[in-house]
Each structure stands twice: as C-alpha cells, then as structure tokens.
Coordinates of C-alpha atoms and ligand atoms in Angstrom, one line a residue:
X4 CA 37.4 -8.7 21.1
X5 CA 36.3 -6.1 18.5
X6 CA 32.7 -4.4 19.6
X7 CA 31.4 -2.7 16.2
X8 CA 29.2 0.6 16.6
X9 CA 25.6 -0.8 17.4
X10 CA 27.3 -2.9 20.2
X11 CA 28.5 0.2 22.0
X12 CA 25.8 2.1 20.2
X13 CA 24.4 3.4 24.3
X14 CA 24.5 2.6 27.5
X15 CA 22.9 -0.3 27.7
X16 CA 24.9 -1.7 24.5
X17 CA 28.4 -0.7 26.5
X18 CA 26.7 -2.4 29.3
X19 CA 26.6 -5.9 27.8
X20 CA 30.0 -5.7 26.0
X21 CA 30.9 -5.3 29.8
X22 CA 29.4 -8.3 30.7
X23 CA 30.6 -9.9 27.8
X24 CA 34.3 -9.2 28.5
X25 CA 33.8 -10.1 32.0
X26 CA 33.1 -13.7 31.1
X27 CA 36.8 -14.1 29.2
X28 CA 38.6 -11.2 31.7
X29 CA 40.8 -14.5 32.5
X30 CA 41.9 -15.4 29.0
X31 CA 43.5 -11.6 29.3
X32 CA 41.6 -9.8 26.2
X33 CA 42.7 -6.4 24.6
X34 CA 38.9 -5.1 23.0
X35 CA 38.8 -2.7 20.1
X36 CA 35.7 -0.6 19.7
X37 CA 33.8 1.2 17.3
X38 CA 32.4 4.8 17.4
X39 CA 28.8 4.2 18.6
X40 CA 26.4 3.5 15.7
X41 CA 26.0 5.9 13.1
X42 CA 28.6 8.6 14.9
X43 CA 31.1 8.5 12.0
X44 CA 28.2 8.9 9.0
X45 CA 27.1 12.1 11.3
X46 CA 31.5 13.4 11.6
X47 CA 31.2 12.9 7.7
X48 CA 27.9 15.1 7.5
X49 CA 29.7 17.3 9.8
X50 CA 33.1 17.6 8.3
X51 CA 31.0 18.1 4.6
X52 CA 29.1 21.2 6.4
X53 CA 32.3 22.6 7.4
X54 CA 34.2 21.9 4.5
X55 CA 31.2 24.0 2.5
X56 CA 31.7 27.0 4.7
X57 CA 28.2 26.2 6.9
X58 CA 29.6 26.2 9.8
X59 CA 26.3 26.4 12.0
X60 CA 25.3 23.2 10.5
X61 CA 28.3 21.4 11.1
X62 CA 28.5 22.9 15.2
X63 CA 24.8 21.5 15.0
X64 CA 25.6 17.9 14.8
X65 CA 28.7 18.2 16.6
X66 CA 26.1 19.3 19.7
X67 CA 24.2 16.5 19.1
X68 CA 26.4 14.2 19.4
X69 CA 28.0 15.8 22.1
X70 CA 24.2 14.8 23.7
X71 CA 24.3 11.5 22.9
X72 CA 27.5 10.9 24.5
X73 CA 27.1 12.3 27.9
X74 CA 23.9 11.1 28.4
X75 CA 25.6 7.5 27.6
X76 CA 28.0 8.1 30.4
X77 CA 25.6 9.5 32.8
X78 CA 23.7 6.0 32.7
X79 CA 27.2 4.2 32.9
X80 CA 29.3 6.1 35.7
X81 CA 28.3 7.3 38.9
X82 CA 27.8 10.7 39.9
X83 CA 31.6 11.2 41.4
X84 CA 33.2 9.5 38.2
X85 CA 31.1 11.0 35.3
X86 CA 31.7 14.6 36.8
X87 CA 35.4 14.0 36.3
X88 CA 34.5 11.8 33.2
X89 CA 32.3 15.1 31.9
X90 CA 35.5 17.6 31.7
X91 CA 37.2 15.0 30.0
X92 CA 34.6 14.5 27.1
X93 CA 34.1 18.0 27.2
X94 CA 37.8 18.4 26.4
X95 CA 37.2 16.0 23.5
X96 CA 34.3 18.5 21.7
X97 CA 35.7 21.4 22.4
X98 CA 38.4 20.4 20.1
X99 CA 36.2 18.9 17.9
X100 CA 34.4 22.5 17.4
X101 CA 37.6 24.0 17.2
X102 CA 38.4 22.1 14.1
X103 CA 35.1 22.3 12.7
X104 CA 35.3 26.5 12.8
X105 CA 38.8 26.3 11.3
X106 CA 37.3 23.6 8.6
X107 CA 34.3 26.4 8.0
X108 CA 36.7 29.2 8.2
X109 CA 38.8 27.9 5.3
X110 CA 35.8 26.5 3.9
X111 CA 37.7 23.7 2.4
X112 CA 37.8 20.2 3.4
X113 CA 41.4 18.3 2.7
X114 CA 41.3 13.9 3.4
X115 CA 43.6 15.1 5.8
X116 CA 41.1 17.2 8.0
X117 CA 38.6 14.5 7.1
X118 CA 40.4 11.9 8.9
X119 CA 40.9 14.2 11.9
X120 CA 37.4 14.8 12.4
X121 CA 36.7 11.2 11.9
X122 CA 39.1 10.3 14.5
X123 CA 36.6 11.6 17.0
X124 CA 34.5 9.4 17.0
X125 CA 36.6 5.8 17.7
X126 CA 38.7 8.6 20.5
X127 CA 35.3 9.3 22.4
X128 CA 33.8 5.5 22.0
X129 CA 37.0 4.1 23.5
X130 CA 37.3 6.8 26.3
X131 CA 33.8 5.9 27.4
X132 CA 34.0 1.9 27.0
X133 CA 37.0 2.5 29.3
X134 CA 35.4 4.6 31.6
X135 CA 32.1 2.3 31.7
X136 CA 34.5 -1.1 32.0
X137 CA 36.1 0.3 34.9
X138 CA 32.9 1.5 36.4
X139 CA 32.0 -2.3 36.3
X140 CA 35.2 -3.6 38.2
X141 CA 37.0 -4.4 35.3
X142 CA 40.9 -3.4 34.9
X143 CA 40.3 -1.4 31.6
X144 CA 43.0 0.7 30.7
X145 CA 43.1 2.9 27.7
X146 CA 45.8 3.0 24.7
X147 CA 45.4 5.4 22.2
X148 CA 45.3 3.9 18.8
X149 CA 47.3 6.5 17.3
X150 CA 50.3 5.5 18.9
X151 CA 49.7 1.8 18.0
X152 CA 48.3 1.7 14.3
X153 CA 51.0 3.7 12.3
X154 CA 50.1 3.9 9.1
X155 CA 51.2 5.4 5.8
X156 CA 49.3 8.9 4.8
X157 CA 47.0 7.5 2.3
X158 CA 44.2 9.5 4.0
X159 CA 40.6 7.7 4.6
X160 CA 42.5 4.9 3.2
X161 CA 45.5 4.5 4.8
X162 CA 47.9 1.2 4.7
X163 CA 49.0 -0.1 8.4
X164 CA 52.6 -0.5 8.4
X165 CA 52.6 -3.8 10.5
X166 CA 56.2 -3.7 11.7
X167 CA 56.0 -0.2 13.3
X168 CA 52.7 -1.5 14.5
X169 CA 54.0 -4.5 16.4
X170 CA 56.8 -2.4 18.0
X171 CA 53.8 -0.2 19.2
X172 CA 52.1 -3.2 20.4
X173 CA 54.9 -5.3 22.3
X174 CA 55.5 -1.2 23.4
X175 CA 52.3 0.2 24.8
X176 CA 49.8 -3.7 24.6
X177 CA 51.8 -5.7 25.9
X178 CA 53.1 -4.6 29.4
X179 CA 49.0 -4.0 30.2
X180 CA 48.4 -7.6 29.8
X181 CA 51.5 -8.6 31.8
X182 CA 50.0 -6.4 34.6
X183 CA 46.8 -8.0 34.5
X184 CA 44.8 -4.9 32.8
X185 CA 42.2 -4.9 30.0
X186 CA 43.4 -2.6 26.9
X187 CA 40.7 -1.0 24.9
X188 CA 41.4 0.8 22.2
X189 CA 39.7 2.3 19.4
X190 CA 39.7 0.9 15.8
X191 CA 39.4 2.1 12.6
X192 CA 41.7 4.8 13.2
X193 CA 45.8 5.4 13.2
X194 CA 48.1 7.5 12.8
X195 CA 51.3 8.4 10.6
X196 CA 55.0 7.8 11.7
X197 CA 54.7 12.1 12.6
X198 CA 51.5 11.7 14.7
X199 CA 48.7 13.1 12.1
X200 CA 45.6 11.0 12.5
X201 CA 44.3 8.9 9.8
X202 CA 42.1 6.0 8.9
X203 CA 41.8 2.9 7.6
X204 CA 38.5 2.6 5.4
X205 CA 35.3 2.5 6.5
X206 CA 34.1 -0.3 8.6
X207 CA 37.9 -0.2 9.3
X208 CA 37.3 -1.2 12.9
X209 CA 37.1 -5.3 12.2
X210 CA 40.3 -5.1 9.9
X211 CA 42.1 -3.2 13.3
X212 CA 41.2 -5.7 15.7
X213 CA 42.5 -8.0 13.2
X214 CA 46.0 -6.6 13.2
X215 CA 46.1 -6.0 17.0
X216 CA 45.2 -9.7 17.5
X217 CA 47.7 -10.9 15.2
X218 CA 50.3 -8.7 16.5
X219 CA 50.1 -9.6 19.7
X220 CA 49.4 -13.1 18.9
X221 CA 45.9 -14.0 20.0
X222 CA 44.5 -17.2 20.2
X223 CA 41.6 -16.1 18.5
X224 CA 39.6 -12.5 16.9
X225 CA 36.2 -12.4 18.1
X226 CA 34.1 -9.8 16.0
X227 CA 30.8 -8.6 18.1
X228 CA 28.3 -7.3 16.0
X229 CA 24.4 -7.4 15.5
X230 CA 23.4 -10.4 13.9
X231 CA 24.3 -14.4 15.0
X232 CA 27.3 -14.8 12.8
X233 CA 27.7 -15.1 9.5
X234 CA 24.9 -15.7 7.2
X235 CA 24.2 -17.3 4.0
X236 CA 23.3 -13.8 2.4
X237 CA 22.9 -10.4 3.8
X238 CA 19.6 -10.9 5.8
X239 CA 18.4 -7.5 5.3
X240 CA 18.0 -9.2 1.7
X241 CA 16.4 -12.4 2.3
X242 CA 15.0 -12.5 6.0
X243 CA 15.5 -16.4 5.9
X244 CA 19.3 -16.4 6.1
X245 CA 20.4 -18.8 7.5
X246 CA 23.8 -18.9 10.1
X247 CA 26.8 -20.4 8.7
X248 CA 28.6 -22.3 11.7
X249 CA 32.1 -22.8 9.9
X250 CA 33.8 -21.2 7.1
X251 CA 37.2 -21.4 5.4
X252 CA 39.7 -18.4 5.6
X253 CA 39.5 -18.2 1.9
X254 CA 35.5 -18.2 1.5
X255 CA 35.3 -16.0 4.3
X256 CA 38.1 -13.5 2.6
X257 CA 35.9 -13.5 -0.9
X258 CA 32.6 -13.0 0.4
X259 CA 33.8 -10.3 3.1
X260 CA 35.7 -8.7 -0.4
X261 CA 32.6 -8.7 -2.3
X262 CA 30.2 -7.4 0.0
X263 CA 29.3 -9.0 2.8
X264 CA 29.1 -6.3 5.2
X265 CA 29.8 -7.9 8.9
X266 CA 33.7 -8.3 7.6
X267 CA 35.9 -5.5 6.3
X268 CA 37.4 -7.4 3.4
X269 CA 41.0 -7.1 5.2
X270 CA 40.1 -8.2 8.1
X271 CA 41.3 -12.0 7.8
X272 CA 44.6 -10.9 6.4
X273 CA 45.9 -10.5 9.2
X274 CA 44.2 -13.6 10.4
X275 CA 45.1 -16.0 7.8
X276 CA 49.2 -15.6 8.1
X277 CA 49.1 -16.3 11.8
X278 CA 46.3 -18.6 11.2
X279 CA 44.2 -17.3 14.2
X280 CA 40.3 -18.2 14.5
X281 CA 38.2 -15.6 13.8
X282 CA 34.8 -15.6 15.3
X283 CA 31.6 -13.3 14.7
X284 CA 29.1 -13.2 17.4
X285 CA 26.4 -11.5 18.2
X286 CA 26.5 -9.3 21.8
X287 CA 22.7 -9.0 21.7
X288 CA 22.7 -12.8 21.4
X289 CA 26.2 -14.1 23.3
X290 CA 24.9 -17.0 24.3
X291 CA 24.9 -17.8 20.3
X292 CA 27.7 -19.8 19.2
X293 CA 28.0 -17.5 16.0
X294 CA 30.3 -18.4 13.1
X295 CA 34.1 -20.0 13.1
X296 CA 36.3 -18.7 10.3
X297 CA 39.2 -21.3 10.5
X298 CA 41.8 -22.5 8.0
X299 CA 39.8 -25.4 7.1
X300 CA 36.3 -25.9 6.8
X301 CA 34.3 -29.5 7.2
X302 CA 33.4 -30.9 4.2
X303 CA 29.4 -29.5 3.1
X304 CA 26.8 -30.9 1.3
X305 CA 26.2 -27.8 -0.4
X306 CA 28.0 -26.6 -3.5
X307 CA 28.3 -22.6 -1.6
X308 CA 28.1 -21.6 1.8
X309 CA 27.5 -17.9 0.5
X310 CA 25.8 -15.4 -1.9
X311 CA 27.6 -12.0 -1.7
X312 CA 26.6 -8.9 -3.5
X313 CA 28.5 -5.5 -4.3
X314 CA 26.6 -2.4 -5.2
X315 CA 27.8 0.8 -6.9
X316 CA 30.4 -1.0 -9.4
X317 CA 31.5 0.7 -12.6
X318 CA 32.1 -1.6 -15.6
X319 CA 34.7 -0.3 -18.0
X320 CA 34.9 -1.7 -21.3
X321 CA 38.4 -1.9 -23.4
X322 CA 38.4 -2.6 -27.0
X323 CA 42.1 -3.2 -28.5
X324 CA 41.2 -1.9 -32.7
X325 CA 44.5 -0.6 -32.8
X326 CA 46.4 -3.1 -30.8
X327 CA 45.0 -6.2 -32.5
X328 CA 47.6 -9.0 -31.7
X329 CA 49.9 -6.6 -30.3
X330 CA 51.1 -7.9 -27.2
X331 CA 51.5 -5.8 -24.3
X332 CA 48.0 -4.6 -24.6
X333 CA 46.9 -6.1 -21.0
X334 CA 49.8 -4.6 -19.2
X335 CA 49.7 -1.3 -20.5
X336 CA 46.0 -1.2 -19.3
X337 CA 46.5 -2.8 -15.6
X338 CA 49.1 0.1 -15.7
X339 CA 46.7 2.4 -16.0
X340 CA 44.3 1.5 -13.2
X341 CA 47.8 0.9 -10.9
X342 CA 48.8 4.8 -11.1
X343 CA 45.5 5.8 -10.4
X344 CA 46.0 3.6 -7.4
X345 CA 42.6 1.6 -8.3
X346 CA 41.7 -1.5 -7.6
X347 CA 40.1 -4.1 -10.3
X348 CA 38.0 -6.5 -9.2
X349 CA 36.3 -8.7 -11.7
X350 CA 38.2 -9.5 -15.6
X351 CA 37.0 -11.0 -18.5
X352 CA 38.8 -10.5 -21.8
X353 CA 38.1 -11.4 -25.8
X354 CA 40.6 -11.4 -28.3
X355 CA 40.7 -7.5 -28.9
X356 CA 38.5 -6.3 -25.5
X357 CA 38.6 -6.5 -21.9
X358 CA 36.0 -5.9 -19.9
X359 CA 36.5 -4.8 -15.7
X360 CA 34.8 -3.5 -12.9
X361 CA 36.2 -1.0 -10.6
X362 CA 34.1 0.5 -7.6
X363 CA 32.4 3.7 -8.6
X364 CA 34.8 6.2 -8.0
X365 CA 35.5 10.0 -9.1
X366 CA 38.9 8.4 -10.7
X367 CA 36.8 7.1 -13.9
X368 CA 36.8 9.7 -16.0
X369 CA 40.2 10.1 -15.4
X370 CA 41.0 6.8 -15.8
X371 CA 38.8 6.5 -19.4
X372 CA 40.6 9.6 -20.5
X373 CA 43.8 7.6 -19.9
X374 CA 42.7 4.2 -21.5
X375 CA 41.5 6.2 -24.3
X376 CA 44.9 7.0 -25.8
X377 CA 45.4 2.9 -25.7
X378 CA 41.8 1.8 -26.7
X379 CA 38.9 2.6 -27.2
X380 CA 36.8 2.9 -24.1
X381 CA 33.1 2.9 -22.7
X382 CA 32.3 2.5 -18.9
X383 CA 28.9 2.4 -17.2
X384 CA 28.1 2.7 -13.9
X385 CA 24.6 1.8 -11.6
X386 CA 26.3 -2.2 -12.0
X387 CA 26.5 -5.0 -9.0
X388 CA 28.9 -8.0 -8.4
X389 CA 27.2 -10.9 -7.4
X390 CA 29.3 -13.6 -5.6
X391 CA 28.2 -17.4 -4.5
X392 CA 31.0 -18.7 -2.6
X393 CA 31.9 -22.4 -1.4
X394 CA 35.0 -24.5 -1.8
X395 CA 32.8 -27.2 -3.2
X396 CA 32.4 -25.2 -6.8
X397 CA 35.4 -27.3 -7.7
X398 CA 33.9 -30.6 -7.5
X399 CA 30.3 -30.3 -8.2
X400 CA 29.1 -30.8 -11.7
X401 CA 26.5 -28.3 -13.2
X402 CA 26.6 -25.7 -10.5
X403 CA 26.8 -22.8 -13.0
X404 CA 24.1 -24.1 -15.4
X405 CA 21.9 -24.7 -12.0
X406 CA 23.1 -20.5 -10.8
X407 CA 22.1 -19.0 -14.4
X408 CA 18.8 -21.3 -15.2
X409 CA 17.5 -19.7 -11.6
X410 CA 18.2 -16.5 -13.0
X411 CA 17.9 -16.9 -16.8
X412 CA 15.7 -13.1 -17.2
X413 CA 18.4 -11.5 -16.1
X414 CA 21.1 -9.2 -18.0
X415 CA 24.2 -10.6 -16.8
X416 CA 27.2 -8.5 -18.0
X417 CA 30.2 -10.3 -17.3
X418 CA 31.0 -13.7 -15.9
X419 CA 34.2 -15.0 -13.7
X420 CA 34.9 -18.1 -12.2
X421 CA 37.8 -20.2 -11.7
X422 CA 40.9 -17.5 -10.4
X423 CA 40.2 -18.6 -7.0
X424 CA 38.0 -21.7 -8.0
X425 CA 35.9 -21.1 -4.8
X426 CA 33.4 -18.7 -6.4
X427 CA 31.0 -18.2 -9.3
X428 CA 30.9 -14.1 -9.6
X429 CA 29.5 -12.4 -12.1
X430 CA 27.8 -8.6 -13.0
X431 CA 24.2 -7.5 -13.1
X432 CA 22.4 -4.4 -13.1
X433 CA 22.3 -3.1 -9.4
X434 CA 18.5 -2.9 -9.4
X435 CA 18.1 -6.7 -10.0
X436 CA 20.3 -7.3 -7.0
X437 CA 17.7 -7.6 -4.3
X438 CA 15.5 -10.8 -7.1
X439 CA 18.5 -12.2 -8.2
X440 CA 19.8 -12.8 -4.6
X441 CA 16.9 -13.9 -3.3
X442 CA 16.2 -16.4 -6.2
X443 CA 19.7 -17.6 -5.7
X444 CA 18.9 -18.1 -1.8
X445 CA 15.8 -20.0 -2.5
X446 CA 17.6 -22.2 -5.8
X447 CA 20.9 -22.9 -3.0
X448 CA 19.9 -22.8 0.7
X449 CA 16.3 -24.2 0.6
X450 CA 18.1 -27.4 2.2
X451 CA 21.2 -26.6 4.1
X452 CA 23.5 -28.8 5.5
X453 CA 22.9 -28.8 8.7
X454 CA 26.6 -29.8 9.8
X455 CA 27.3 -26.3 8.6
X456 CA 24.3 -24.4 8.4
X457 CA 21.9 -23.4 11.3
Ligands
LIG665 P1 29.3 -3.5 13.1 O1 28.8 -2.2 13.4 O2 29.2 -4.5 14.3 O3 30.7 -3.6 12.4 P2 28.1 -3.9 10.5 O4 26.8 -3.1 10.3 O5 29.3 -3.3 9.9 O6 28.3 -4.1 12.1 O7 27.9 -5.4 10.0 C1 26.9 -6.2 10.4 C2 25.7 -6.2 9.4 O8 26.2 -6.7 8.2 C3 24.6 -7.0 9.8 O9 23.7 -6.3 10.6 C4 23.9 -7.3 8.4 O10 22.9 -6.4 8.1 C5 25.1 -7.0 7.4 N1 25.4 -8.2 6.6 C6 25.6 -8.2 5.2 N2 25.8 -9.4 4.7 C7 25.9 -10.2 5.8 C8 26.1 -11.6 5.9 N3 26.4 -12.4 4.9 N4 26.0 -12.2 7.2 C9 25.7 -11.4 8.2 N5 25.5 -10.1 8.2 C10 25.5 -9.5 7.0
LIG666 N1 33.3 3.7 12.8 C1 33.9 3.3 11.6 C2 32.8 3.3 10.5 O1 31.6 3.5 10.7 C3 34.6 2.0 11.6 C4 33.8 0.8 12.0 O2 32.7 0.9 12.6 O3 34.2 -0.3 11.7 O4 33.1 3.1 9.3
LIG667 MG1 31.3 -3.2 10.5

C-alpha cells in the first residue's frame, strides 16, 4: 500500500491512511510512503540555496519544515509518545542543518549531496506514519529503505538493482510479516551497495512500492493518491474526466510514460513480470473502487481509454546530406543519445532525416554538438507529446482521421503510431496542449463506455 505525499500530507491525511490500513491489517500489508506533500520541491529549494552559498535561506526552509512536522505529530501522538517522538525528529533536522551549512560552506551542490538532502524527506514521513500507526494500535514497524532499495549511483536517477533488493527484502520485510507487524517504509529513496543515499526519480515513490510488492510477492499494489483512480485525461485539464475502472498493463505503462502524472512510468514494471494487480485509489475517497490495472482489459466500446500529454519536450531534427544512402546512419545517431545516457521517446524518419524527441534536458547542446559531426542538426524546445491510448486503435477504422479532423488548426510536428499499436502519439507546440486535449476529450469521451468508464 503506497500513500503518495498529499495522503500523508498532515495529520489528519496520516490519520486516514491509518484507518485505511486498518481495514486490510489481516491481508498482512507492508505501506510505502511519501514525504508529505510538497516537502521534497521545498529540500530541492533548500539544497539549491545551499548549493549557492545562501545558507540563511536554505536553514529558513529547513525550519519550516521542521514546523510542519512536529506540529503533525503533536496532533498524532500523545503527550508521553511525541516527547520521545520530538528528540527523535529533532535528531533528524539537526542533521539536516548540518548538511545544509556544509552544502553553503562549500557552496557547491554535487547530485550526490542532492540526493542526501532529498532523502530527508521520505526518512521523516516514514518515521512519523510509523509513529502515528502505532499510536492507533497498529503493529507498525519501521525498515529503513536504504537498507532495502540498493541501487546503482546514478544520483537523482538511480537504477534499483532488484536482486540485491529482494535479498534485502526476504532479509529485513519478510521476518516482520511472519511476526505479524506492519512495515512502512519510505519510497522514492535507496541507497548504494556502500550505504550513500540516493533516489530513484521524482515521483519515485509509486515505482518503489512497485518493486517492494513484487519482491515480496504481493497479491496486489495499491497506489493511494488524490483523485478516484485513473482518469481519461489529467483532470486538472478537462474537469469532466471521467474514472477508468479497468486498464491493460500495457495502456497503463504508455500513458503513465507519457505523462500521466498519478503513475511513475516504471511503476508497472515491476508489476507486469509478476503480473500483480495494480490499483489507484483515492484515500480521501476509499470507499471508491478506483481503477484495476490488470494483464487484460474487457473488451471497450471506445477506440482509447486515455489522452496523455508530456510537456517540456525538445524535438531534434537530423538531416543525413552527407550520409545519403549510407547505411549505418540510424545507428550511429541512437549511439549518440545512448552515451549521453538519454532517452528517445518519439521517431519518425524520411529518407535522409530523422526527426526525435528527448525531454528537455541540459544534455542538448551537447548532444547537437555531437550529431553535428554526423549530420546536420536543428532542435527546438517549448514542444509536447500528446498520447491517446487504447488497445482498440488496432481494430477501429478511421481513428486517426477522426483524432486530426478534431484538431485540424493545429501544428502538429511529428506523428507515431503503430510500435506498440495501442497509441496514436504525436508532437504539438506545448502551449496548444491544454485545447488540443480538451478537444480530444470532448471528440473521444463524450459517450464512454460505461462497462469501463465511470
Ligand atoms: P501522489 O502524491 O499521490 O503520488 P501525484 O500528484 O503524483 O500524487 O499524482 C496524482 C495527480 O496526478 C492527480 O491529482 C492528478 O492531478 C494528476 N493526473 C494527471 N493525469 C492523470 C490521470 N490521467 N488520471 C488521474 N490523475 C492524473
Ligand atoms: N517525494 C517524492 C517526490 O515528490 C517521491 C514521490 O512523492 O513519489 O518526487
Ligand atoms: Mg506521485
């Protein structure tokens, strides 16, 4: 049971995942939590201050948050508990301060430092859900997720290395359940085979539960969030939204990679090879029954169940002059991205160009400067992904004349479909994200299915 940041986001918030947990204490879960909400966007404001030498600045958020988080635990545990529970915390941001001085002191920030800091956060949130669980009668026992998720040292980034992981599991997981206890641990962050904290990505928290669940074998992955599910776009974009009550692993996967939100695209990996359920439900709303991810979805009347969209995507054109019918001209570009260590996501090519997308990053230039002794090379940033997803693409007729009539005014860059054949993706200008989704809401969703949709 993974509780993301606005489910543990104050007292109150830790006080329904209580209840929540409670009601499946005899199905023997292990819960992953989040920092609360917002707690790691404030560590990286912090850790920036720091890393910038402004060190009053960075002790000045660290004190606030401080706030927040023993005022949370004063509501949770009572006086006796939270006096003891107090030095602990305490213990916690005094180190945190530490760091942050020796961060300002140096006045440069490495990844490395970065994901120390960061680690605060999910190491506080997990010390207080434990605290506030046991306070309620539960058995909640604490494991460190540094000693669990072992990771390589790709800081802010870094890869679980899933064998060392299940050792840690069957290791420190395992014998809690066997004794009846509740584990909670934090998610999002890990650690390296020597003990340095890292983490895996933002949003990271989902993808952890994911790996714990299938390590330990779960029977299924409930994600608690904010909203009832899974929905047929983002809702902050189209209000209208409607719940999706089933999903396929693979449409899940592709609309959780290009940008729905409530998923970190990983998350189903995980999932998918030990073929464990994955639910999303909403702990403001349990009584909701949320969305199933499952191998196989019921057939649906509509052609998508989805519409994704991914901002802040750099387009990079390649065109081959030189290279005309040479072959070898694709490899030797994908070889570029690979030792830059970047990922592509959408391809179209033309006899002598190739057109991608990579998410914005600082690599670019690099990477142009690169391509350029291959190619010629142009790249353009400000661009979005757009992404309808549903496995009935492959047997509907017109769907892609029906997608690009509702949004015929529009720019449209590049165009994909057919590598996975469950989605229609293609590239706009990110300021026509918010009319082109909702268009494609209104053209798609207008009548849902209601075997699927709620
Ligand atoms: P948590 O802190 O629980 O991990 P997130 O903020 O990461 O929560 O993810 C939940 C949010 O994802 C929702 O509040 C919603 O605004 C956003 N979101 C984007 N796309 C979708 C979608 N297709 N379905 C549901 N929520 C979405
Ligand atoms: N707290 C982390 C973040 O905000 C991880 C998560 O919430 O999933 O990115
Ligand atoms: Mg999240």
């Amino acid at each position: 049971m993974k509780f993301g940041g606005t489910s543990v986001e104050d007292a109150a918030a830790i006080m329904r995942a209580a209840t929540i947990v409670q009601s499946r204490v005899a199905e023997q879960p292990v819960v992953v939590v989040s920092a609360m909400a917002k707690v790691t966007d404030q560590l990286v404001a912090c850790a920036n201050a720091a890393g910038n030498g402004d060190r009053e600045g960075a002790l000045g958020i660290a004190r606030g948050l401080r706030e927040r988080h023993y005022t949370a635990a004063s509501e949770l545990l009572g006086t006796g508990v939270f006096t003891q529970f107090h030095s602990e915390l305490e213990g916690e941001f005094d180190a945190l301060d530490e760091l942050l001085r020796g961060i300002a002191a140096v006045g440069e920030l490495t990844p490395r430092t970065t994901d120390n800091v960061l680690s605060f956060g999910e190491r506080i949130s997990s010390k207080l859900v434990t605290a506030a669980f046991s306070a309620r009668g539960l058995n909640a026992s604490l494991v460190d997720a540094r000693q669990c998720i072992v990771t390589d040292d790709r800081h802010t980034r870094a890869t679980p290395l899933f064998d060392e992981i299940n050792d840690a599991l069957a290791e420190y997981v395992r014998p809690l359940l066997e004794r009846g206890r509740v584990p909670v641990m934090g998610g999002f962050i890990g650690a390296t085979q020597d003990g340095t904290p890292t983490t895996i990505g933002r949003g990271g928290s989902d993808f952890s539960a994911a790996i714990v669940g299938a390590g330990i074998g779960a029977g299924r992955i409930e994600i608690w969030t904010d909203v009832d599910g899974m929905k047929t776009t983002d809702p902050n974009l189209c209000p209208d939204a409607r719940r999706i009550k089933v999903i396929s692993f693979d449409e899940a996967a592709e609309l959780a990679y290009f940008g729905a939100k409530v998923l970190h695209p990983a998350t189903l990996l995980p999932a998918i090879q030990k073929n464990i359920p994955v639910l999303v439900l909403n702990s403001r709303n349990p009584k909701n029954e949320g969305t199933r991810i499952v191998a196989r979805a019921p057939g649906c009347k509509n052609p998508f169940k989805a519409i994704a969209a991914k901002k802040r995507i750099t387009i990079v054109d390649v065109v081959a002059t030189r290279m005309l019918g040479a072959h070898g001209f694709l490899k030797a570009i994908f070889e570029v991205f690979d030792r830059h260590r970047c990922a592509v996501d959408v391809v179209s090519t033309s006899e002598v160009s190739v057109s991608l997308t990579v998410d914005s990053n600082e690599a670019i230039p690099a990477i142009a400067a690169d391509l350029g002794k291959l190619a010629e090379v142009k790249y353009e940033g400000r661009k979005a992904i757009v992404c309808l997803v549903g496995e009935n693409i492959r047997g509907t007729r017109g769907v892609a004349a029906k997608v690009f009539s509702a949004i015929s005014d529009v720019n449209v860059r590049m165009i994909s479909q057919g590598a996975s054949e469950i989605n229609i993706t293609f590239v706009i200008e990110e300021d026509d994200v918010p009319q082109v989704v909702q268009r494609l809401h209104s053209t798609f969703f207008a009548e849902a299915d209601p075997a699927v949709f709620d």
